mmCIF file of C-alpha atoms in Angstrom:
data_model
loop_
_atom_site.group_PDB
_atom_site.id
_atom_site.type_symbol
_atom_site.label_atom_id
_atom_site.label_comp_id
_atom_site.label_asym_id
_atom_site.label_seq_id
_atom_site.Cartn_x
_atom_site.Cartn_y
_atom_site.Cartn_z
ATOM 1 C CA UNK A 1 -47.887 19.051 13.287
ATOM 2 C CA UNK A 2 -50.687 20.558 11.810
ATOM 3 C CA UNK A 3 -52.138 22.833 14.004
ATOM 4 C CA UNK A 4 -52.101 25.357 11.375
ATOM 5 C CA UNK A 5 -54.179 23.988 8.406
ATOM 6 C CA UNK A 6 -57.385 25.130 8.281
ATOM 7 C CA UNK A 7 -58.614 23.397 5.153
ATOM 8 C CA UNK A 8 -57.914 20.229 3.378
ATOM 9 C CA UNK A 9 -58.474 19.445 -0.325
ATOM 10 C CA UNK A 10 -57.230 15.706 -1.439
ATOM 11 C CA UNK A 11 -55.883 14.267 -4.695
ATOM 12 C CA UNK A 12 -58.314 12.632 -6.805
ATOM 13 C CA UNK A 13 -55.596 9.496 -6.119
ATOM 14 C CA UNK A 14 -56.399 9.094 -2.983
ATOM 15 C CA UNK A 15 -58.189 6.090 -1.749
ATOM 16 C CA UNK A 16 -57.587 5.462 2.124
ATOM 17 C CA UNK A 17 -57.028 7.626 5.162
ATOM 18 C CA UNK A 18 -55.146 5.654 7.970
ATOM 19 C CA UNK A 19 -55.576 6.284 11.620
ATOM 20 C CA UNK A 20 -55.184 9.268 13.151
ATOM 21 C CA UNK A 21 -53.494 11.280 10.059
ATOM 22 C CA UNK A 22 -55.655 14.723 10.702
ATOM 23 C CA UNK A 23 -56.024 14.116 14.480
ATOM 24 C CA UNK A 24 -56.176 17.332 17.058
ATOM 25 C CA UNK A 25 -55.594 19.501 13.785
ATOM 26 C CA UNK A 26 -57.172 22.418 15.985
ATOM 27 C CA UNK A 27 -57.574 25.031 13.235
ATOM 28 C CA UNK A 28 -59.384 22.641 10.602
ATOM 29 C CA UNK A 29 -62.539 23.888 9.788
ATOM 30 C CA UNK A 30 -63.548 22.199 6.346
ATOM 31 C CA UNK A 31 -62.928 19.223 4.677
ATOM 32 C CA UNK A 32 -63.522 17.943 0.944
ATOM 33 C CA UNK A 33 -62.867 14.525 0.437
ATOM 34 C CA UNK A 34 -63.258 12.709 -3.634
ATOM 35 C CA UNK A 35 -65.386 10.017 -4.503
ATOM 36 C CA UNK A 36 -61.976 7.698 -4.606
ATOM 37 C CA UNK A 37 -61.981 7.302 -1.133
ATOM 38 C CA UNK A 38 -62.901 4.590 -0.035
ATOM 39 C CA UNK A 39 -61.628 3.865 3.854
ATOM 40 C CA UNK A 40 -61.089 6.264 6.555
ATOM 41 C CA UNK A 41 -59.204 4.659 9.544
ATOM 42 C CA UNK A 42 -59.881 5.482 13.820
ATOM 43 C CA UNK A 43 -59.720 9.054 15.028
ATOM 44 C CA UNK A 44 -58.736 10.747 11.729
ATOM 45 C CA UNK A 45 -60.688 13.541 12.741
ATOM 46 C CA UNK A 46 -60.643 13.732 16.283
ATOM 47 C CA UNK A 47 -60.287 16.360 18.120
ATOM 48 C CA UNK A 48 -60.600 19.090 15.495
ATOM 49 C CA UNK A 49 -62.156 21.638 17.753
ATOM 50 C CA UNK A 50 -63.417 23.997 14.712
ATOM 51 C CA UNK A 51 -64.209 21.519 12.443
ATOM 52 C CA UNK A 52 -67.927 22.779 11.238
ATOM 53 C CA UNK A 53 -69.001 21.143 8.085
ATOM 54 C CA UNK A 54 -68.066 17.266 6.550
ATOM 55 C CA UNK A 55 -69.321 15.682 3.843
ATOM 56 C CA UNK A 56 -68.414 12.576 2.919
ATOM 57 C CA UNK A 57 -68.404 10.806 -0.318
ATOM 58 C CA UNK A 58 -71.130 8.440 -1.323
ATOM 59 C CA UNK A 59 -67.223 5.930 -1.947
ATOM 60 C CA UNK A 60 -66.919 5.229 1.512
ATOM 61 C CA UNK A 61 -68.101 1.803 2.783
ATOM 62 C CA UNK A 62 -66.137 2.002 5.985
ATOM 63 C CA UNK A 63 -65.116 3.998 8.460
ATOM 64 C CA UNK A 64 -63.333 3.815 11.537
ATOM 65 C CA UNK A 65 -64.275 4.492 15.459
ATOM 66 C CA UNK A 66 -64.279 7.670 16.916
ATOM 67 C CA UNK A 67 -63.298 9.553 13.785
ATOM 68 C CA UNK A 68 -64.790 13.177 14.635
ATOM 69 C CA UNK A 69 -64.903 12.216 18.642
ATOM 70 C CA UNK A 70 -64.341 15.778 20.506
ATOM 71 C CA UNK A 71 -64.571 17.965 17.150
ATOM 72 C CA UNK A 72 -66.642 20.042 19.579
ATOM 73 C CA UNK A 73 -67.962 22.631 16.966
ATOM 74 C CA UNK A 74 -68.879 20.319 14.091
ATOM 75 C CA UNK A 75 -72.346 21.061 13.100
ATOM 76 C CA UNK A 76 -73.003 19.325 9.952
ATOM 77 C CA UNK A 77 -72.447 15.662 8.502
ATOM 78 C CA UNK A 78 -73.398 14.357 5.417
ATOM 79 C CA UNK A 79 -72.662 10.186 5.645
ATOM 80 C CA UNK A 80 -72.538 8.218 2.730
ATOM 81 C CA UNK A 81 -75.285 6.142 1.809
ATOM 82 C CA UNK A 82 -73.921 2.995 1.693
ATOM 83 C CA UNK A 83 -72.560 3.399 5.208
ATOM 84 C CA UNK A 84 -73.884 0.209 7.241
ATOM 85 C CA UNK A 85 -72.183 0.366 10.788
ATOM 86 C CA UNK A 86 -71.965 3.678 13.125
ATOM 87 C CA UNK A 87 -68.898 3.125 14.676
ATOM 88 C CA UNK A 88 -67.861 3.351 18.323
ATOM 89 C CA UNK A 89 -67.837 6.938 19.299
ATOM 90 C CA UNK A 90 -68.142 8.272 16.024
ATOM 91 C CA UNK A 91 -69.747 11.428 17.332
ATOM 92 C CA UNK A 92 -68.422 11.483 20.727
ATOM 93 C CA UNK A 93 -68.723 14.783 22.252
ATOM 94 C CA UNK A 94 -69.987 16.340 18.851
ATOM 95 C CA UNK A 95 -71.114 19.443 21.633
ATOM 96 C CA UNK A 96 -72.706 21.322 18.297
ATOM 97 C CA UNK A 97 -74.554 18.875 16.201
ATOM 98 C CA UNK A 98 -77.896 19.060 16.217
ATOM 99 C CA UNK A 99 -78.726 16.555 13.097
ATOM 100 C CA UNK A 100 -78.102 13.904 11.621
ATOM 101 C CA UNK A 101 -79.176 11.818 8.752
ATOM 102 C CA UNK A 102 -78.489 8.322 8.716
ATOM 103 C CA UNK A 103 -78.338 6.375 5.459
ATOM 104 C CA UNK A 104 -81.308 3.907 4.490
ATOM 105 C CA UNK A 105 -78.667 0.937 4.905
ATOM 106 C CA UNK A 106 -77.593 1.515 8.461
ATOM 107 C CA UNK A 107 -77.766 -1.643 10.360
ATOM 108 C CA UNK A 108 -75.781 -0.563 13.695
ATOM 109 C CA UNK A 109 -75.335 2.157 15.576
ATOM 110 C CA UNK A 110 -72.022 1.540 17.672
ATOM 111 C CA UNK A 111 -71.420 2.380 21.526
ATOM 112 C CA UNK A 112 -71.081 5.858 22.704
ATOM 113 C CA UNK A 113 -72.016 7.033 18.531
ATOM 114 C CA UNK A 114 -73.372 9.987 20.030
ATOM 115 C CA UNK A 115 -72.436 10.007 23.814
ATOM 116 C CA UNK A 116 -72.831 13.663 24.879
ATOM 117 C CA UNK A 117 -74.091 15.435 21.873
ATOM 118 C CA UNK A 118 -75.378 18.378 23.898
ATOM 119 C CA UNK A 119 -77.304 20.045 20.601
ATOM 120 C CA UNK A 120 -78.450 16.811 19.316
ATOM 121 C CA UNK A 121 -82.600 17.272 19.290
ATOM 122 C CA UNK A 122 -83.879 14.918 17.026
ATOM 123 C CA UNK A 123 -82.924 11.963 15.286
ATOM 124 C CA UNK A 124 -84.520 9.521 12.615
ATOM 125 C CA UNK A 125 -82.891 5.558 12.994
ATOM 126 C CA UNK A 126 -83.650 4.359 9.332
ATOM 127 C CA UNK A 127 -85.896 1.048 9.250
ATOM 128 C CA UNK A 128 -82.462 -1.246 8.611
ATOM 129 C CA UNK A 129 -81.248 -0.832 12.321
ATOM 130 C CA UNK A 130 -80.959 -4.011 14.364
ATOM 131 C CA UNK A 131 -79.273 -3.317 17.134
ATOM 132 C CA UNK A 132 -78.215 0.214 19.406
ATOM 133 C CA UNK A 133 -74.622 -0.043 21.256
ATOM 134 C CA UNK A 134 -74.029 0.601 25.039
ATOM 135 C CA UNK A 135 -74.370 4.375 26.100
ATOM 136 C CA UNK A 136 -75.054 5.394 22.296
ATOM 137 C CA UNK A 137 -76.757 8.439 23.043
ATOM 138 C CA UNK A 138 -75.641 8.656 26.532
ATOM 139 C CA UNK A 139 -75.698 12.419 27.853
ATOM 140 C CA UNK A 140 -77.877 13.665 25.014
ATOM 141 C CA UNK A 141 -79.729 16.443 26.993
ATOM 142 C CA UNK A 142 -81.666 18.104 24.452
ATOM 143 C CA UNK A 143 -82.462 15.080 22.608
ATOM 144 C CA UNK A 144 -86.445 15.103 22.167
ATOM 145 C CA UNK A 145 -87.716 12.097 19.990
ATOM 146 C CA UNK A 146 -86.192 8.775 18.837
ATOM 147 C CA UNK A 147 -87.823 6.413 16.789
ATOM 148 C CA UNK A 148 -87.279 2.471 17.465
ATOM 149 C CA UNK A 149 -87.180 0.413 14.481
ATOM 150 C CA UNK A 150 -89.532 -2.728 14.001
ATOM 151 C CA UNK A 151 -86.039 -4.576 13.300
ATOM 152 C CA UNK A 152 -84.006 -3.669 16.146
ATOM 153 C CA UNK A 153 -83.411 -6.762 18.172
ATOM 154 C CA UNK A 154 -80.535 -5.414 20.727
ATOM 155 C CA UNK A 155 -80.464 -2.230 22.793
ATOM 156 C CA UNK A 156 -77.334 -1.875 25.412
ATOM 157 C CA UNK A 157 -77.359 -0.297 28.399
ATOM 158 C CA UNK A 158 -77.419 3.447 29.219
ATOM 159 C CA UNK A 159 -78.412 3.931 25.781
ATOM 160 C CA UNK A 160 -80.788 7.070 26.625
ATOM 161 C CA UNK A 161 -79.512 7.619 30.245
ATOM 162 C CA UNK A 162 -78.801 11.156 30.996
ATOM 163 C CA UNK A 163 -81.621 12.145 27.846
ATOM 164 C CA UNK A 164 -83.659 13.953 30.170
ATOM 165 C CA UNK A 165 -85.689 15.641 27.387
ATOM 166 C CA UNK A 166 -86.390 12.574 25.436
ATOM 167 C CA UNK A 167 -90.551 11.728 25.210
#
């Protein structure tokens, strides 16, 4: 149980986080990860409810689905740059985050990446994106401006339903 730990600091050892290790840790509000990491598994971070700030390390080449899903005050994510897929519900009810910078090499952008991300505004898809998943920004309602890449061959359904702000 760690309902109590409201900040985690890993070992310069550490390589991989497996699923759901930090998940519904309700009072963890920062997180420091090394550059040894390398994998972070599904929902490792979900449901942290006053989780604020991540960054993660430019190390990471994979990470898994819904990882901060319903961490409801994040505001703040710094991805690494070699980051290629968005996975399913990464951002899932992120209610607080506003931006986000994807990295140059992002080639997906999974289903529901961003499904009801009230704050959400603005966001910049980097030229490498081929394809959008089903209901990825689903329930965005303050989303204002998308850009389509020239390279994106696939867009789901209910990508942008419920963006009623979107232009």
């Amino acid at each position: 149980n760690c309902k109590y730990v409201m900040f985690l600091e890993f070992p310069k050892s550490l390589c991989r986080i497996e699923n759901i290790a930090f998940c519904c840790c309700h009072s963890l509000t920062e997180i420091v990860l090394t550059e040894n990491v390398k994998f972070i598994g599904e929902m490792v971070f979900y449901g942290c409810s006053k989780l604020k700030k991540v960054i993660l390390p430019d190390s990471i080449e994979c990470v898994g689905e819904r990882i901060f899903a319903c961490c409801r005050n994040l505001e703040e994510v710094l991805l690494p740059k070699n980051l290629k897929i968005i996975p399913e519900a990464m951002f899932s009810e992120c209610e607080m985050l506003k931006e986000v910078e994807l990295p140059s090499k992002v080639k997906e952008i999974g289903g529901r990446a961003f499904l009801d991300c009230d704050a959400l505004e603005n966001i910049h898809l980097p030229d490498s994106v081929e394809k959008i998943g089903e209901k990825a920004f689903y329930g965005c309602i303050n989303l204002q401006m998308i850009n389509i890449p020239k390279k994106v061959k696939i867009i789901k359904s209910g990508t942008f339903l419920c963006c009623s702000k979107l232009k």
